[in-house]
Amino acid sequence: MAEIATLLSEADAVFDENRRMLANRTLQLERMLGEISVVESPQALLGGFIQVGRAIRRIGYSDLCQHYFNLRAAGASRDDALAALAAPAAERRNP
C-alpha cells in the first residue's frame, strides 16, 4: 500500500488530476485490461505513466489511460505502448 501512495504522490506532481481521480482511473484501466486478458498491476501502470507524463508533459491522465488501452487492445506490448505514448506528438502522427 505504501508503494501505491508513493506512486500516487509522484503522479499527482506530474498530472493535473487529483490523487483520487488518478487512483480511480488506474483501477478502471486495470479492470479494462483484464477484460482483454492483459494483466498489469496498478503499480506498473502508474510507474509507466509517470515516466510518459514526465516525457511529454501535456496529456491528461484519463486520455493517457484510454490511448494506452487502445494500443494494448490492438496488440502492442507494454513497452511498445509506453514508447508510442512517450514519442513526440509529430512522431505519433507520422509513424
XYZ file of C-alpha atoms in Angstrom, residues 12-71:
60
model
C -0.084 13.967 -8.616
C 3.000 16.102 -9.295
C 3.040 15.132 -12.994
C -0.644 15.213 -13.960
C -3.380 17.782 -13.361
C -5.857 15.248 -11.986
C -6.114 14.782 -8.235
C -4.966 11.644 -6.424
C -8.478 10.234 -6.175
C -9.035 10.577 -9.921
C -5.623 9.058 -10.619
C -6.415 6.085 -8.386
C -9.872 5.588 -9.889
C -8.651 5.769 -13.488
C -5.772 3.401 -12.747
C -8.076 0.785 -11.221
C -10.558 1.233 -14.055
C -7.778 0.652 -16.587
C -6.550 -2.414 -14.688
C -10.068 -3.899 -14.984
C -10.398 -2.948 -18.660
C -7.067 -4.581 -19.453
C -8.136 -7.683 -17.546
C -11.174 -7.945 -19.805
C -8.831 -8.340 -22.782
C -6.580 -10.773 -20.866
C -3.834 -8.239 -20.175
C -2.665 -8.347 -16.565
C -0.873 -5.292 -15.186
C -0.756 -4.105 -11.617
C -1.800 -0.591 -10.645
C 1.804 -0.016 -9.556
C 3.120 -0.957 -13.002
C 0.543 1.237 -14.726
C 1.263 4.250 -12.536
C 5.019 3.814 -12.819
C 4.901 3.630 -16.603
C 2.524 6.554 -16.936
C 4.610 8.744 -14.633
C 7.567 8.243 -16.985
C 5.413 9.035 -20.027
C 3.913 12.077 -18.321
C 7.353 13.434 -17.496
C 8.482 12.890 -21.085
C 5.595 14.597 -22.866
C 4.155 16.913 -20.211
C 0.883 17.871 -21.889
C -1.515 14.981 -21.613
C -4.326 14.268 -19.240
C -4.157 11.067 -17.243
C -7.567 9.899 -18.458
C -6.506 10.433 -22.079
C -3.269 8.588 -21.425
C -5.184 5.635 -19.956
C -7.501 5.457 -22.965
C -4.677 5.666 -25.507
C -2.735 3.004 -23.603
C -5.751 0.708 -23.535
C -6.310 1.166 -27.268
C -2.680 0.321 -28.017
